[in-house]
Coordinates of C-alpha atoms in Angstrom, one line a residue:
X1 CA 49.1 108.8 132.9
X2 CA 46.0 106.9 132.0
X3 CA 45.0 106.1 128.4
X4 CA 42.1 108.6 128.7
X5 CA 44.4 111.3 129.8
X6 CA 46.9 110.5 127.1
X7 CA 44.2 110.7 124.4
X8 CA 43.0 114.1 125.8
X9 CA 46.6 115.4 125.7
X10 CA 47.0 114.2 122.1
X11 CA 43.7 115.9 121.2
X12 CA 45.0 119.2 122.7
X13 CA 48.1 118.9 120.4
X14 CA 45.8 118.2 117.4
X15 CA 43.6 121.2 118.1
X16 CA 46.5 123.5 118.5
X17 CA 48.1 122.2 115.3
X18 CA 44.8 122.8 113.4
X19 CA 44.7 126.4 114.6
X20 CA 48.3 127.0 113.6
X21 CA 48.0 125.4 110.2
X22 CA 44.8 127.3 109.4
X23 CA 46.3 130.6 110.5
X24 CA 49.4 130.0 108.3
X25 CA 47.3 129.1 105.3
X26 CA 45.3 132.3 105.8
X27 CA 48.5 134.3 106.1
X28 CA 49.6 132.8 102.8
X29 CA 46.4 134.0 101.1
X30 CA 46.8 137.5 102.5
X31 CA 50.5 137.7 101.4
X32 CA 49.5 136.8 97.8
X33 CA 46.9 139.6 97.8
X34 CA 49.2 142.2 99.3
X35 CA 52.0 141.4 96.8
X36 CA 49.7 142.3 93.9
X37 CA 47.7 145.1 95.7
X38 CA 50.0 146.6 98.3
X39 CA 49.0 149.1 100.9
X40 CA 45.6 147.6 101.9
X41 CA 45.9 148.7 105.5
X42 CA 43.2 146.3 106.8
X43 CA 44.9 143.3 105.3
X44 CA 48.3 144.4 106.7
X45 CA 46.8 144.7 110.2
X46 CA 45.2 141.3 109.9
X47 CA 48.6 139.8 108.8
X48 CA 50.4 141.3 111.8
X49 CA 47.7 139.8 114.1
X50 CA 48.1 136.5 112.4
X51 CA 51.8 136.5 113.0
X52 CA 51.2 137.0 116.8
X53 CA 48.8 134.0 116.8
X54 CA 51.3 131.8 114.9
X55 CA 54.1 132.7 117.4
X56 CA 51.9 132.1 120.4
X57 CA 50.5 128.8 119.2
X58 CA 54.0 127.6 118.3
X59 CA 55.2 128.3 121.8
X60 CA 52.1 126.5 123.3
X61 CA 52.6 123.4 121.2
X62 CA 56.3 123.3 122.1
X63 CA 55.3 123.4 125.8
X64 CA 52.6 120.7 125.3
X65 CA 55.1 118.5 123.6
X66 CA 57.5 118.7 126.5
X67 CA 54.6 118.1 129.0
X68 CA 53.4 115.1 127.0
X69 CA 56.8 113.4 127.0
X70 CA 57.4 114.0 130.7
X71 CA 53.9 113.0 131.8
X72 CA 53.3 109.7 130.1
X73 CA 56.7 108.5 128.7
X74 CA 55.2 107.6 125.3
X75 CA 56.0 104.4 123.5
X76 CA 57.7 104.5 120.1
X77 CA 54.6 105.2 117.9
X78 CA 53.2 107.9 120.2
X79 CA 56.7 109.4 120.7
X80 CA 57.2 109.7 116.9
X81 CA 53.8 111.4 116.6
X82 CA 54.6 113.9 119.4
X83 CA 58.1 114.7 118.0
X84 CA 56.5 115.1 114.5
X85 CA 54.1 117.7 115.9
X86 CA 57.2 119.6 117.1
X87 CA 59.0 119.3 113.8
X88 CA 56.0 120.4 111.7
X89 CA 55.1 123.2 114.1
X90 CA 58.7 124.6 113.8
X91 CA 58.3 124.5 110.0
X92 CA 55.0 126.3 110.1
X93 CA 56.3 129.0 112.3
X94 CA 59.2 129.5 109.9
X95 CA 56.6 129.8 107.1
X96 CA 54.9 132.5 109.1
X97 CA 58.1 134.4 109.4
X98 CA 58.8 134.1 105.6
X99 CA 55.3 135.3 104.8
X100 CA 55.8 138.3 107.0
X101 CA 59.0 139.0 105.1
X102 CA 57.1 138.8 101.8
X103 CA 54.5 141.3 103.1
X104 CA 57.2 143.7 104.2
X105 CA 59.0 143.4 100.8
X106 CA 55.7 143.8 98.9
X107 CA 55.0 147.1 100.8
X108 CA 58.1 148.6 99.2
X109 CA 57.7 147.0 95.7
X110 CA 55.6 148.1 92.8
X111 CA 54.9 144.9 90.8
X112 CA 52.3 146.6 88.6
X113 CA 54.9 148.5 86.6
X114 CA 55.0 147.4 83.0
X115 CA 58.7 146.3 83.2
X116 CA 57.8 143.7 85.9
X117 CA 55.0 142.0 84.0
X118 CA 56.9 138.7 83.6
X119 CA 58.1 138.7 87.2
X120 CA 54.6 139.3 88.4
X121 CA 53.3 136.3 86.6
X122 CA 56.2 134.2 87.9
X123 CA 55.7 135.2 91.5
X124 CA 51.9 134.6 91.2
X125 CA 52.6 131.1 89.9
X126 CA 55.1 130.5 92.8
X127 CA 52.4 131.5 95.3
X128 CA 50.0 129.1 93.6
X129 CA 52.4 126.2 93.8
X130 CA 53.5 126.8 97.4
X131 CA 49.9 127.3 98.5
X132 CA 49.0 123.9 97.0
X133 CA 52.2 122.3 98.4
X134 CA 51.6 123.6 101.9
X135 CA 47.9 122.6 102.0
X136 CA 48.7 119.1 100.7
X137 CA 51.6 118.8 103.2
X138 CA 49.2 119.5 106.1
X139 CA 46.6 117.1 104.7
X140 CA 49.3 114.4 104.3
X141 CA 50.2 114.7 107.9
X142 CA 46.7 114.9 109.3
X143 CA 45.6 111.8 107.2
X144 CA 49.0 110.1 107.5
X145 CA 48.9 109.9 103.7
X146 CA 52.5 109.1 102.5
X147 CA 51.5 108.9 98.8
X148 CA 50.4 112.5 99.0
X149 CA 53.6 113.5 100.9
X150 CA 55.8 112.0 98.2
X151 CA 53.8 113.9 95.5
X152 CA 54.3 117.2 97.4
X153 CA 58.0 116.6 97.5
X154 CA 58.1 116.1 93.8
X155 CA 56.3 119.5 93.3
X156 CA 59.2 121.4 94.9
X157 CA 61.1 121.2 91.7
X158 CA 58.5 123.5 90.0
X159 CA 59.0 126.1 92.8
X160 CA 62.8 125.9 92.5
X161 CA 62.6 126.4 88.7
X162 CA 60.4 129.4 89.0
X163 CA 62.8 130.9 91.7
X164 CA 65.6 130.6 89.2
X165 CA 63.4 132.0 86.4
X166 CA 62.7 135.1 88.4
X167 CA 66.4 135.7 89.0
X168 CA 67.2 135.2 85.3
X169 CA 64.3 137.4 84.2
X170 CA 65.4 140.4 86.3
X171 CA 69.0 140.0 85.2
X172 CA 68.0 139.8 81.5
X173 CA 65.5 142.6 81.6
X174 CA 67.7 145.2 83.2
X175 CA 71.2 144.2 82.1
X176 CA 73.3 146.8 80.2
X177 CA 71.4 149.8 81.4
X178 CA 71.6 152.4 84.2
X179 CA 69.1 151.8 86.9
X180 CA 67.2 154.2 89.1
X181 CA 67.2 153.8 92.9
X182 CA 63.5 152.6 92.7
X183 CA 64.4 150.0 90.0
X184 CA 67.2 148.7 92.1
X185 CA 65.0 148.4 95.1
X186 CA 62.2 146.7 93.2
X187 CA 64.6 144.2 91.7
X188 CA 66.1 143.3 95.1
X189 CA 62.7 143.0 96.7
X190 CA 61.3 140.9 93.8
X191 CA 64.2 138.4 94.2
X192 CA 63.8 138.5 98.0
X193 CA 60.1 137.6 97.6
X194 CA 61.0 134.7 95.3
X195 CA 63.6 133.5 97.7
X196 CA 61.2 133.4 100.6
X197 CA 58.6 131.6 98.5
X198 CA 61.2 129.0 97.5
X199 CA 62.0 128.5 101.2
X200 CA 58.3 128.0 101.9
X201 CA 58.3 125.2 99.3
X202 CA 61.3 123.7 101.2
X203 CA 59.3 123.9 104.5
X204 CA 56.3 122.1 102.8
X205 CA 58.8 119.4 101.8
X206 CA 60.2 119.2 105.3
X207 CA 56.6 118.6 106.6
X208 CA 56.1 115.8 104.2
X209 CA 59.4 114.2 105.2
X210 CA 58.3 114.3 108.8
X211 CA 55.0 112.7 107.8
X212 CA 56.9 109.9 106.1
X213 CA 59.1 109.4 109.2
X214 CA 55.9 109.3 111.3
X215 CA 54.1 106.7 109.2
X216 CA 57.0 104.6 107.8
X217 CA 59.7 105.2 110.4
X218 CA 62.0 106.2 107.5
X219 CA 64.2 109.3 107.5
X220 CA 64.5 110.4 103.9
X221 CA 66.1 113.8 104.5
X222 CA 69.4 114.8 102.9
X223 CA 68.9 112.3 100.1
X224 CA 68.7 109.3 102.4
X225 CA 66.3 106.9 100.7
X226 CA 67.4 103.8 102.5

């Protein structure tokens, strides 16, 4: 495959990645809105459509990655970039799945009840953190900015803390009393929303780890700093 053909193929991957990342970020915004104001039918329909786009683009990128490897047997640098596209695409598709989970849990959860005031604040803060983490993770990959990638990884501690705060808050608020069926469902769903947000933070961290591997050739996963 000629250099020109290789450049065009990498451009195809970049364009598909941009569409995927933009759709996931839009889905994140919709999920935050639906958590606080559930039942907006137009937003729910848009979210379902976005999920279809995410799934289809993820499949297309996977096929383009295989095609690229077989067609021009890329050297080390190009191969790392192509493999990184696959890794990051997988993480973004998982984020899409987790956001759809959040939307479904939100549909059955009333966070506007007075007894969930603290949890509502905590979940809103989690959304704010994971939105910033995911955006910066995508920017770090696009710009090959390892300094930003390392900063995003540090931010994951804030998301983890809030996840545990939500769990403690629901336990403290409702301990020692009989719960109605609705209260039990709300508590379970709130913790499930927090769990999915925590996993989105992990996915943003994974994207940054892939960026560091791409730019530095270092695998820092699983505590491997060498």
